[in-house]
Each structure stands twice: as C-alpha cells, then as structure tokens.
Amino acid sequence: MVTPIIGRILNSRSKTLDLSQKHLRKCPDMICQLPKLEKVILTNNELNELPDDFGNIKQLQLLDIAGNEFQILPVQIQHLLNLKKLLAYRNKIKSLPPGIFGGLKSLTVLNLNKNELHKIPAEIGGLINLKYFSAEHNHLTELPEELCQLQQLEELHIGYNRLVTLPVNLGSLQNLKELHAHRNHLQELPGSISKCIHLTVLDVASNNLNIFPVEFDKLHLKRFHYECNPLLQSDLNPSYRDADIFPLKELVVRFVMNEMKRQD
C-alpha cells in the first residue's frame, strides 16, 4: 500500500507525503529519494527509527512523527536545516541526542508532549527562531537557563511535569505571550517574570505557590490561572516578610482590581 503512494509522489510534483495510520513498523527507504518533499507526516504508526539517509530531504519544513514508538529523537533530524515544525508528541522518547538541535536554526514549532523526558539539553538555546515549545506530560524536574535565550519564543507549555523552579532569567523572554506551567511542584516564580511585558496568559494552577514577585502585578494578564495553590498568608516563612514577594491571596485581589479598572 505504501509503495504505490510513494510512486505517485515520485511521478508528481507533490511536496507532501502522508503515511499516517498505515501500521508501519519501518519507514520506507524510498522516502529518501524524494529530496524536494516539504512535508512528511508519519503520525500514528509503530515506528522507532528513520532511514539513515532521511537527512537528505533538505527541503523538509514539517516532520510529524507523533504517535509512534520512538525512544530517542532520530539523529537524522539535525541535518534538516529548513525544518520549521517538528511534532514528536505521544512517543516514548527518553532522551534527546547531543547535537540534535545544532542545525535547526529555522525551527519555529517544537512539540515533545507526552514522552518520557527527564531533561531538556542546554543546546535548545540555539533554536533562535523557535516561537512555540511544548513539553507537557513528561518527567522534567528542571529547565536549562539556556531556554531563556529563545528571544522569539511566544508560547511555552511545560505543564504536567515535576518542576520545582523555573529559570532565573525567564524575564529575558521578551516576546513570551503564554506560559503554561500548571500541574508541577513550583514553589515560587522568578522575579524576572515581571519583565515579560507581552505575557497575557499565565497558568500556574495546581502547584505549591503562595508567594509571588512584588512587581508581578505589573503584568498585563488577560488570563491568570492560579487555582489549587496554597492561599494562606500564615503559611509564609517569616523570612519572606520583607522580601520582594507577595502572598498569592493578596496578588489575586490586586489582579481582580486591576482587571476591574481596565474595564472601566
């Protein structure tokens, strides 16, 4: 069934190859004979590797390998210099090979949701055009500070992990519009978050937060999800009394009041 599909692509000018839901256990080597492909969709198969020469598809802009059996992100991907979207969610990826992001300077979307990752490599900071990064439903306990080098990043989705803290220099993400960090173990947010001047959506629900940076209310949030966090000021450590932080309860009041003022 697959060979005729590839044959038709060879004899046409189509730049898209869709082999989703074909029960594939092996990706056909013939794909590598289609160097002008721009989109390859391999969703919902049983793949755990790509052909050795897959990196020869130099014009590829979209690679969708979601819903497969990959345990490691294929190293061939690093040669896809024009790749803009990489969708690798719903696999069993435990690690990201060294150098995997080295050549992906064109990447704008990276989705690694629902894998088994414990760590994001520091070299992610080299994805200079990344606008959307999602790694929800993994086993992450920390994020590299290099993540804060992603000056074009607009959406960061890291919910359903085991994060205790966020990068100190989070405020360097000047274009960040949405931060989804719900269902973690966060105890506080970095003070620099107040510098994320374009942030409009913040989801920190279901964490261990009861204090926030003192300048937090300078943000122009349109959606702020804070439910299922500790609320009692009496739970604050006395050493926090004079620090640059607010109890969440007071912060919520300020947020509501600011919203009312904006609507007047």
PDB file of C-alpha atoms in Angstrom:
ATOM      1  CA  MET A   1       0.000   0.000   0.000  1.00  0.00           C
ATOM      2  CA  VAL A   2       2.841   2.395   0.869  1.00  0.00           C
ATOM      3  CA  THR A   3       4.961   1.812  -2.247  1.00  0.00           C
ATOM      4  CA  PRO A   4       2.256   2.998  -4.699  1.00  0.00           C
ATOM      5  CA  ILE A   5       1.798   6.161  -2.627  1.00  0.00           C
ATOM      6  CA  ILE A   6       5.499   6.954  -2.832  1.00  0.00           C
ATOM      7  CA  GLY A   7       5.474   6.041  -6.522  1.00  0.00           C
ATOM      8  CA  ARG A   8       2.752   8.590  -7.173  1.00  0.00           C
ATOM      9  CA  ILE A   9       4.774  11.217  -5.330  1.00  0.00           C
ATOM     10  CA  LEU A  10       7.815  10.393  -7.470  1.00  0.00           C
ATOM     11  CA  ASN A  11       5.756  10.903 -10.611  1.00  0.00           C
ATOM     12  CA  SER A  12       4.098  14.095  -9.479  1.00  0.00           C
ATOM     13  CA  ARG A  13       5.064  17.493  -8.172  1.00  0.00           C
ATOM     14  CA  SER A  14       3.533  16.934  -4.758  1.00  0.00           C
ATOM     15  CA  LYS A  15       5.640  18.174  -1.877  1.00  0.00           C
ATOM     16  CA  THR A  16       3.635  16.371   0.814  1.00  0.00           C
ATOM     17  CA  LEU A  17       3.878  12.717   1.810  1.00  0.00           C
ATOM     18  CA  ASP A  18       1.216  11.474   4.226  1.00  0.00           C
ATOM     19  CA  LEU A  19       1.778   7.961   5.558  1.00  0.00           C
ATOM     20  CA  SER A  20      -0.221   8.383   8.745  1.00  0.00           C
ATOM     21  CA  GLN A  21      -2.072   5.392  10.210  1.00  0.00           C
ATOM     22  CA  LYS A  22      -0.533   2.837   7.838  1.00  0.00           C
ATOM     23  CA  HIS A  23       0.553   0.409  10.590  1.00  0.00           C
ATOM     24  CA  LEU A  24       4.166   0.998   9.589  1.00  0.00           C
ATOM     25  CA  ARG A  25       6.893  -0.632  11.667  1.00  0.00           C
ATOM     26  CA  LYS A  26       9.623   0.575   9.341  1.00  0.00           C
ATOM     27  CA  CYS A  27       9.830   3.842   7.474  1.00  0.00           C
ATOM     28  CA  PRO A  28      10.330   3.129   3.735  1.00  0.00           C
ATOM     29  CA  ASP A  29      13.827   3.940   2.481  1.00  0.00           C
ATOM     30  CA  MET A  30      12.236   5.222  -0.729  1.00  0.00           C
ATOM     31  CA  ILE A  31      11.295   8.405   1.126  1.00  0.00           C
ATOM     32  CA  CYS A  32      14.915   9.470   0.906  1.00  0.00           C
ATOM     33  CA  GLN A  33      14.571   9.549  -2.891  1.00  0.00           C
ATOM     34  CA  LEU A  34      12.202  12.497  -2.571  1.00  0.00           C
ATOM     35  CA  PRO A  35      14.591  15.337  -1.718  1.00  0.00           C
ATOM     36  CA  LYS A  36      12.069  18.047  -2.628  1.00  0.00           C
ATOM     37  CA  LEU A  37       9.476  16.999  -0.068  1.00  0.00           C
ATOM     38  CA  GLU A  38       8.397  19.809   2.257  1.00  0.00           C
ATOM     39  CA  LYS A  39       6.002  17.867   4.485  1.00  0.00           C
ATOM     40  CA  VAL A  40       6.327  14.307   5.780  1.00  0.00           C
ATOM     41  CA  ILE A  41       3.532  13.008   8.002  1.00  0.00           C
ATOM     42  CA  LEU A  42       4.141   9.676   9.719  1.00  0.00           C
ATOM     43  CA  THR A  43       1.594  10.028  12.510  1.00  0.00           C
ATOM     44  CA  ASN A  44       0.104   7.054  14.363  1.00  0.00           C
ATOM     45  CA  ASN A  45       2.280   4.201  13.186  1.00  0.00           C
ATOM     46  CA  GLU A  46       4.656   1.876  15.062  1.00  0.00           C
ATOM     47  CA  LEU A  47       7.961   3.455  14.030  1.00  0.00           C
ATOM     48  CA  ASN A  48      11.031   3.615  16.260  1.00  0.00           C
ATOM     49  CA  GLU A  49      13.599   4.864  13.751  1.00  0.00           C
ATOM     50  CA  LEU A  50      14.017   6.751  10.472  1.00  0.00           C
ATOM     51  CA  PRO A  51      16.094   5.696   7.435  1.00  0.00           C
ATOM     52  CA  ASP A  52      19.799   6.544   7.660  1.00  0.00           C
ATOM     53  CA  ASP A  53      19.549   8.919   4.690  1.00  0.00           C
ATOM     54  CA  PHE A  54      16.454  10.741   5.936  1.00  0.00           C
ATOM     55  CA  GLY A  55      18.565  13.854   6.411  1.00  0.00           C
ATOM     56  CA  ASN A  56      18.869  14.090   2.613  1.00  0.00           C
ATOM     57  CA  ILE A  57      15.367  15.561   2.412  1.00  0.00           C
ATOM     58  CA  LYS A  58      16.879  19.016   2.599  1.00  0.00           C
ATOM     59  CA  GLN A  59      13.718  20.965   1.736  1.00  0.00           C
ATOM     60  CA  LEU A  60      11.653  19.432   4.528  1.00  0.00           C
ATOM     61  CA  GLN A  61       9.747  22.029   6.563  1.00  0.00           C
ATOM     62  CA  LEU A  62       7.302  19.846   8.511  1.00  0.00           C
ATOM     63  CA  LEU A  63       8.043  16.487  10.104  1.00  0.00           C
ATOM     64  CA  ASP A  64       5.229  14.836  12.045  1.00  0.00           C
ATOM     65  CA  ILE A  65       6.229  11.628  13.846  1.00  0.00           C
ATOM     66  CA  ALA A  66       3.613  11.863  16.604  1.00  0.00           C
ATOM     67  CA  GLY A  67       2.006   8.719  17.957  1.00  0.00           C
ATOM     68  CA  ASN A  68       4.824   6.261  17.287  1.00  0.00           C
ATOM     69  CA  GLU A  69       7.313   4.195  19.297  1.00  0.00           C
ATOM     70  CA  PHE A  70      10.419   6.393  19.187  1.00  0.00           C
ATOM     71  CA  GLN A  71      12.538   6.158  22.333  1.00  0.00           C
ATOM     72  CA  ILE A  72      15.124   8.634  21.136  1.00  0.00           C
ATOM     73  CA  LEU A  73      14.678  11.575  18.800  1.00  0.00           C
ATOM     74  CA  PRO A  74      16.251  10.448  15.487  1.00  0.00           C
ATOM     75  CA  VAL A  75      19.691  11.986  14.958  1.00  0.00           C
ATOM     76  CA  GLN A  76      18.985  12.393  11.230  1.00  0.00           C
ATOM     77  CA  ILE A  77      16.755  15.326  12.124  1.00  0.00           C
ATOM     78  CA  GLN A  78      19.768  17.522  12.842  1.00  0.00           C
ATOM     79  CA  HIS A  79      20.519  17.641   9.093  1.00  0.00           C
ATOM     80  CA  LEU A  80      17.103  19.070   8.171  1.00  0.00           C
ATOM     81  CA  LEU A  81      18.278  22.662   8.014  1.00  0.00           C
ATOM     82  CA  ASN A  82      14.987  24.034   6.634  1.00  0.00           C
ATOM     83  CA  LEU A  83      12.759  22.283   9.166  1.00  0.00           C
ATOM     84  CA  LYS A  84      10.204  24.658  10.695  1.00  0.00           C
ATOM     85  CA  LYS A  85       7.850  22.326  12.558  1.00  0.00           C
ATOM     86  CA  LEU A  86       8.795  19.172  14.439  1.00  0.00           C
ATOM     87  CA  LEU A  87       5.911  17.260  16.013  1.00  0.00           C
ATOM     88  CA  ALA A  88       7.103  14.330  18.114  1.00  0.00           C
ATOM     89  CA  TYR A  89       4.429  14.091  20.803  1.00  0.00           C
ATOM     90  CA  ARG A  90       2.949  10.801  22.029  1.00  0.00           C
ATOM     91  CA  ASN A  91       6.080   8.710  21.726  1.00  0.00           C
ATOM     92  CA  LYS A  92       8.343   7.106  24.325  1.00  0.00           C
ATOM     93  CA  ILE A  93      11.264   9.491  23.924  1.00  0.00           C
ATOM     94  CA  LYS A  94      13.573   9.314  26.926  1.00  0.00           C
ATOM     95  CA  SER A  95      16.443  11.421  25.651  1.00  0.00           C
ATOM     96  CA  LEU A  96      17.474  13.965  23.052  1.00  0.00           C
ATOM     97  CA  PRO A  97      20.811  13.121  21.368  1.00  0.00           C
ATOM     98  CA  PRO A  98      23.724  15.570  21.716  1.00  0.00           C
ATOM     99  CA  GLY A  99      23.783  17.987  18.801  1.00  0.00           C
ATOM    100  CA  ILE A 100      20.218  17.212  17.754  1.00  0.00           C
ATOM    101  CA  PHE A 101      19.264  20.895  17.671  1.00  0.00           C
ATOM    102  CA  GLY A 102      22.543  22.150  16.254  1.00  0.00           C
ATOM    103  CA  GLY A 103      21.407  22.793  12.686  1.00  0.00           C
ATOM    104  CA  LEU A 104      17.744  23.536  13.293  1.00  0.00           C
ATOM    105  CA  LYS A 105      18.018  27.314  13.088  1.00  0.00           C
ATOM    106  CA  SER A 106      14.754  27.541  11.098  1.00  0.00           C
ATOM    107  CA  LEU A 107      12.643  25.643  13.634  1.00  0.00           C
ATOM    108  CA  THR A 108       9.635  27.627  14.892  1.00  0.00           C
ATOM    109  CA  VAL A 109       7.492  24.868  16.445  1.00  0.00           C
ATOM    110  CA  LEU A 110       8.685  22.006  18.664  1.00  0.00           C
ATOM    111  CA  ASN A 111       6.176  19.688  20.325  1.00  0.00           C
ATOM    112  CA  LEU A 112       7.506  16.961  22.628  1.00  0.00           C
ATOM    113  CA  ASN A 113       4.348  16.386  24.687  1.00  0.00           C
ATOM    114  CA  LYS A 114       3.592  13.027  26.275  1.00  0.00           C
ATOM    115  CA  ASN A 115       7.021  11.460  26.224  1.00  0.00           C
ATOM    116  CA  GLU A 116       9.362  10.267  28.981  1.00  0.00           C
ATOM    117  CA  LEU A 117      11.892  13.092  29.037  1.00  0.00           C
ATOM    118  CA  HIS A 118      13.756  13.892  32.251  1.00  0.00           C
ATOM    119  CA  LYS A 119      15.906  16.643  30.801  1.00  0.00           C
ATOM    120  CA  ILE A 120      15.969  19.287  28.071  1.00  0.00           C
ATOM    121  CA  PRO A 121      19.529  19.868  26.764  1.00  0.00           C
ATOM    122  CA  ALA A 122      21.140  23.280  27.130  1.00  0.00           C
ATOM    123  CA  GLU A 123      21.612  23.488  23.367  1.00  0.00           C
ATOM    124  CA  ILE A 124      17.910  24.231  22.975  1.00  0.00           C
ATOM    125  CA  GLY A 125      19.042  27.821  23.411  1.00  0.00           C
ATOM    126  CA  GLY A 126      20.395  27.634  19.865  1.00  0.00           C
ATOM    127  CA  LEU A 127      16.912  27.387  18.332  1.00  0.00           C
ATOM    128  CA  ILE A 128      16.957  31.100  17.644  1.00  0.00           C
ATOM    129  CA  ASN A 129      13.658  31.199  15.708  1.00  0.00           C
ATOM    130  CA  LEU A 130      11.596  28.978  17.998  1.00  0.00           C
ATOM    131  CA  LYS A 131       8.188  30.512  18.732  1.00  0.00           C
ATOM    132  CA  TYR A 132       6.321  27.561  20.230  1.00  0.00           C
ATOM    133  CA  PHE A 133       7.787  24.969  22.586  1.00  0.00           C
ATOM    134  CA  SER A 134       5.717  22.338  24.341  1.00  0.00           C
ATOM    135  CA  ALA A 135       6.990  19.546  26.573  1.00  0.00           C
ATOM    136  CA  GLU A 136       3.939  18.787  28.694  1.00  0.00           C
ATOM    137  CA  HIS A 137       3.320  15.386  30.273  1.00  0.00           C
ATOM    138  CA  ASN A 138       6.978  14.427  30.723  1.00  0.00           C
ATOM    139  CA  HIS A 139       9.190  13.878  33.788  1.00  0.00           C
ATOM    140  CA  LEU A 140      11.095  17.162  33.772  1.00  0.00           C
ATOM    141  CA  THR A 141      12.472  18.359  37.108  1.00  0.00           C
ATOM    142  CA  GLU A 142      14.254  21.442  35.774  1.00  0.00           C
ATOM    143  CA  LEU A 143      14.682  23.561  32.672  1.00  0.00           C
ATOM    144  CA  PRO A 144      18.037  24.821  31.389  1.00  0.00           C
ATOM    145  CA  GLU A 145      18.815  28.516  31.762  1.00  0.00           C
ATOM    146  CA  GLU A 146      19.676  28.467  28.056  1.00  0.00           C
ATOM    147  CA  LEU A 147      15.946  28.271  27.374  1.00  0.00           C
ATOM    148  CA  CYS A 148      15.897  31.983  28.197  1.00  0.00           C
ATOM    149  CA  GLN A 149      17.963  32.667  25.077  1.00  0.00           C
ATOM    150  CA  LEU A 150      14.941  31.978  22.869  1.00  0.00           C
ATOM    151  CA  GLN A 151      14.197  35.588  22.062  1.00  0.00           C
ATOM    152  CA  GLN A 152      11.428  34.722  19.570  1.00  0.00           C
ATOM    153  CA  LEU A 153       9.558  32.366  21.907  1.00  0.00           C
ATOM    154  CA  GLU A 154       5.866  33.267  22.231  1.00  0.00           C
ATOM    155  CA  GLU A 155       4.388  30.162  23.864  1.00  0.00           C
ATOM    156  CA  LEU A 156       5.932  27.885  26.479  1.00  0.00           C
ATOM    157  CA  HIS A 157       3.951  24.819  27.567  1.00  0.00           C
ATOM    158  CA  ILE A 158       5.526  22.823  30.411  1.00  0.00           C
ATOM    159  CA  GLY A 159       2.515  21.620  32.384  1.00  0.00           C
ATOM    160  CA  TYR A 160       2.259  18.154  33.928  1.00  0.00           C
ATOM    161  CA  ASN A 161       5.911  17.774  34.886  1.00  0.00           C
ATOM    162  CA  ARG A 162       7.868  17.778  38.159  1.00  0.00           C
ATOM    163  CA  LEU A 163       9.345  21.253  38.022  1.00  0.00           C
ATOM    164  CA  VAL A 164      10.195  22.910  41.338  1.00  0.00           C
ATOM    165  CA  THR A 165      11.593  26.120  39.856  1.00  0.00           C
ATOM    166  CA  LEU A 166      11.695  27.984  36.561  1.00  0.00           C
ATOM    167  CA  PRO A 167      14.829  29.527  35.015  1.00  0.00           C
ATOM    168  CA  VAL A 168      16.038  32.609  36.895  1.00  0.00           C
ATOM    169  CA  ASN A 169      16.308  34.652  33.705  1.00  0.00           C
ATOM    170  CA  LEU A 170      12.796  33.886  32.492  1.00  0.00           C
ATOM    171  CA  GLY A 171      12.279  37.616  32.022  1.00  0.00           C
ATOM    172  CA  SER A 172      14.683  37.529  29.088  1.00  0.00           C
ATOM    173  CA  LEU A 173      11.869  36.017  27.027  1.00  0.00           C
ATOM    174  CA  GLN A 174      10.708  39.424  25.858  1.00  0.00           C
ATOM    175  CA  ASN A 175       8.232  38.047  23.295  1.00  0.00           C
ATOM    176  CA  LEU A 176       6.632  35.462  25.569  1.00  0.00           C
ATOM    177  CA  LYS A 177       2.836  35.707  25.390  1.00  0.00           C
ATOM    178  CA  GLU A 178       1.719  32.476  27.036  1.00  0.00           C
ATOM    179  CA  LEU A 179       3.266  30.472  29.868  1.00  0.00           C
ATOM    180  CA  HIS A 180       1.534  27.237  30.829  1.00  0.00           C
ATOM    181  CA  ALA A 181       3.209  25.683  33.869  1.00  0.00           C
ATOM    182  CA  HIS A 182       0.256  24.035  35.612  1.00  0.00           C
ATOM    183  CA  ARG A 183       0.472  20.709  37.423  1.00  0.00           C
ATOM    184  CA  ASN A 184       4.056  20.978  38.619  1.00  0.00           C
ATOM    185  CA  HIS A 185       5.689  21.435  42.035  1.00  0.00           C
ATOM    186  CA  LEU A 186       6.591  25.104  41.691  1.00  0.00           C
ATOM    187  CA  GLN A 187       7.172  26.885  44.994  1.00  0.00           C
ATOM    188  CA  GLU A 188       7.865  30.339  43.589  1.00  0.00           C
ATOM    189  CA  LEU A 189       8.230  32.206  40.327  1.00  0.00           C
ATOM    190  CA  PRO A 190      11.424  34.032  39.351  1.00  0.00           C
ATOM    191  CA  GLY A 191      11.317  37.765  39.983  1.00  0.00           C
ATOM    192  CA  SER A 192      12.314  38.410  36.399  1.00  0.00           C
ATOM    193  CA  ILE A 193       8.905  37.236  35.157  1.00  0.00           C
ATOM    194  CA  SER A 194       7.665  40.805  35.616  1.00  0.00           C
ATOM    195  CA  LYS A 195       9.887  41.716  32.653  1.00  0.00           C
ATOM    196  CA  CYS A 196       7.846  39.525  30.303  1.00  0.00           C
ATOM    197  CA  ILE A 197       5.999  42.593  29.090  1.00  0.00           C
ATOM    198  CA  HIS A 198       3.962  40.779  26.422  1.00  0.00           C
ATOM    199  CA  LEU A 199       2.756  37.985  28.710  1.00  0.00           C
ATOM    200  CA  THR A 200      -1.054  37.794  28.577  1.00  0.00           C
ATOM    201  CA  VAL A 201      -1.730  34.189  29.616  1.00  0.00           C
ATOM    202  CA  LEU A 202      -0.255  32.612  32.739  1.00  0.00           C
ATOM    203  CA  ASP A 203      -1.343  29.212  34.009  1.00  0.00           C
ATOM    204  CA  VAL A 204       0.304  28.137  37.263  1.00  0.00           C
ATOM    205  CA  ALA A 205      -2.660  26.209  38.654  1.00  0.00           C
ATOM    206  CA  SER A 206      -2.036  23.154  40.813  1.00  0.00           C
ATOM    207  CA  ASN A 207       1.425  23.984  42.107  1.00  0.00           C
ATOM    208  CA  ASN A 208       2.814  24.798  45.565  1.00  0.00           C
ATOM    209  CA  LEU A 209       2.763  28.572  45.145  1.00  0.00           C
ATOM    210  CA  ASN A 210       1.786  31.010  47.856  1.00  0.00           C
ATOM    211  CA  ILE A 211       4.195  33.863  47.122  1.00  0.00           C
ATOM    212  CA  PHE A 212       4.845  35.919  44.004  1.00  0.00           C
ATOM    213  CA  PRO A 213       7.398  38.572  42.965  1.00  0.00           C
ATOM    214  CA  VAL A 214       6.455  42.025  44.232  1.00  0.00           C
ATOM    215  CA  GLU A 215       6.304  43.528  40.718  1.00  0.00           C
ATOM    216  CA  PHE A 216       4.189  40.694  39.377  1.00  0.00           C
ATOM    217  CA  ASP A 217       1.085  42.869  39.188  1.00  0.00           C
ATOM    218  CA  LYS A 218       2.764  44.986  36.512  1.00  0.00           C
ATOM    219  CA  LEU A 219       1.991  42.262  34.010  1.00  0.00           C
ATOM    220  CA  HIS A 220      -0.939  42.825  31.658  1.00  0.00           C
ATOM    221  CA  LEU A 221      -2.503  39.404  32.036  1.00  0.00           C
ATOM    222  CA  LYS A 222      -5.767  38.588  30.303  1.00  0.00           C
ATOM    223  CA  ARG A 223      -5.937  35.050  31.664  1.00  0.00           C
ATOM    224  CA  PHE A 224      -4.429  34.103  35.008  1.00  0.00           C
ATOM    225  CA  HIS A 225      -4.993  30.559  36.325  1.00  0.00           C
ATOM    226  CA  TYR A 226      -3.858  30.203  39.933  1.00  0.00           C
ATOM    227  CA  GLU A 227      -6.368  27.749  41.425  1.00  0.00           C
ATOM    228  CA  CYS A 228      -5.228  24.825  43.600  1.00  0.00           C
ATOM    229  CA  ASN A 229      -2.272  26.634  45.168  1.00  0.00           C
ATOM    230  CA  PRO A 230      -1.752  27.379  48.886  1.00  0.00           C
ATOM    231  CA  LEU A 231      -3.539  30.605  49.774  1.00  0.00           C
ATOM    232  CA  LEU A 232      -2.947  31.230  53.480  1.00  0.00           C
ATOM    233  CA  GLN A 233      -0.584  34.051  54.326  1.00  0.00           C
ATOM    234  CA  SER A 234       0.013  32.447  57.700  1.00  0.00           C
ATOM    235  CA  ASP A 235       1.868  29.674  55.934  1.00  0.00           C
ATOM    236  CA  LEU A 236       4.609  32.096  54.854  1.00  0.00           C
ATOM    237  CA  ASN A 237       8.066  31.626  56.243  1.00  0.00           C
ATOM    238  CA  PRO A 238       8.847  34.677  58.459  1.00  0.00           C
ATOM    239  CA  SER A 239      11.995  35.309  56.425  1.00  0.00           C
ATOM    240  CA  TYR A 240       9.760  36.202  53.491  1.00  0.00           C
ATOM    241  CA  ARG A 241       8.077  39.126  55.259  1.00  0.00           C
ATOM    242  CA  ASP A 242      10.442  41.788  53.979  1.00  0.00           C
ATOM    243  CA  ALA A 243      11.359  40.109  50.729  1.00  0.00           C
ATOM    244  CA  ASP A 244      10.217  41.153  47.266  1.00  0.00           C
ATOM    245  CA  ILE A 245       7.262  38.806  47.235  1.00  0.00           C
ATOM    246  CA  PHE A 246       3.508  38.814  47.742  1.00  0.00           C
ATOM    247  CA  PRO A 247       1.225  36.176  49.240  1.00  0.00           C
ATOM    248  CA  LEU A 248      -0.909  34.738  46.475  1.00  0.00           C
ATOM    249  CA  LYS A 249      -4.110  35.767  48.218  1.00  0.00           C
ATOM    250  CA  GLU A 250      -3.174  39.458  48.031  1.00  0.00           C
ATOM    251  CA  LEU A 251      -1.940  39.061  44.476  1.00  0.00           C
ATOM    252  CA  VAL A 252      -5.267  37.648  43.329  1.00  0.00           C
ATOM    253  CA  VAL A 253      -7.066  40.629  44.869  1.00  0.00           C
ATOM    254  CA  ARG A 254      -4.727  43.020  43.054  1.00  0.00           C
ATOM    255  CA  PHE A 255      -5.235  41.163  39.793  1.00  0.00           C
ATOM    256  CA  VAL A 256      -9.024  41.339  40.075  1.00  0.00           C
ATOM    257  CA  MET A 257      -8.923  45.029  40.989  1.00  0.00           C
ATOM    258  CA  ASN A 258      -6.660  45.823  38.048  1.00  0.00           C
ATOM    259  CA  GLU A 259      -9.000  43.980  35.703  1.00  0.00           C
ATOM    260  CA  MET A 260     -11.938  45.990  37.025  1.00  0.00           C
ATOM    261  CA  LYS A 261     -10.032  49.234  36.446  1.00  0.00           C
ATOM    262  CA  ARG A 262      -9.201  48.241  32.867  1.00  0.00           C
ATOM    263  CA  GLN A 263     -12.870  47.574  32.155  1.00  0.00           C
ATOM    264  CA  ASP A 264     -13.997  50.978  33.485  1.00  0.00           C
TER     265      ASP A 264
END
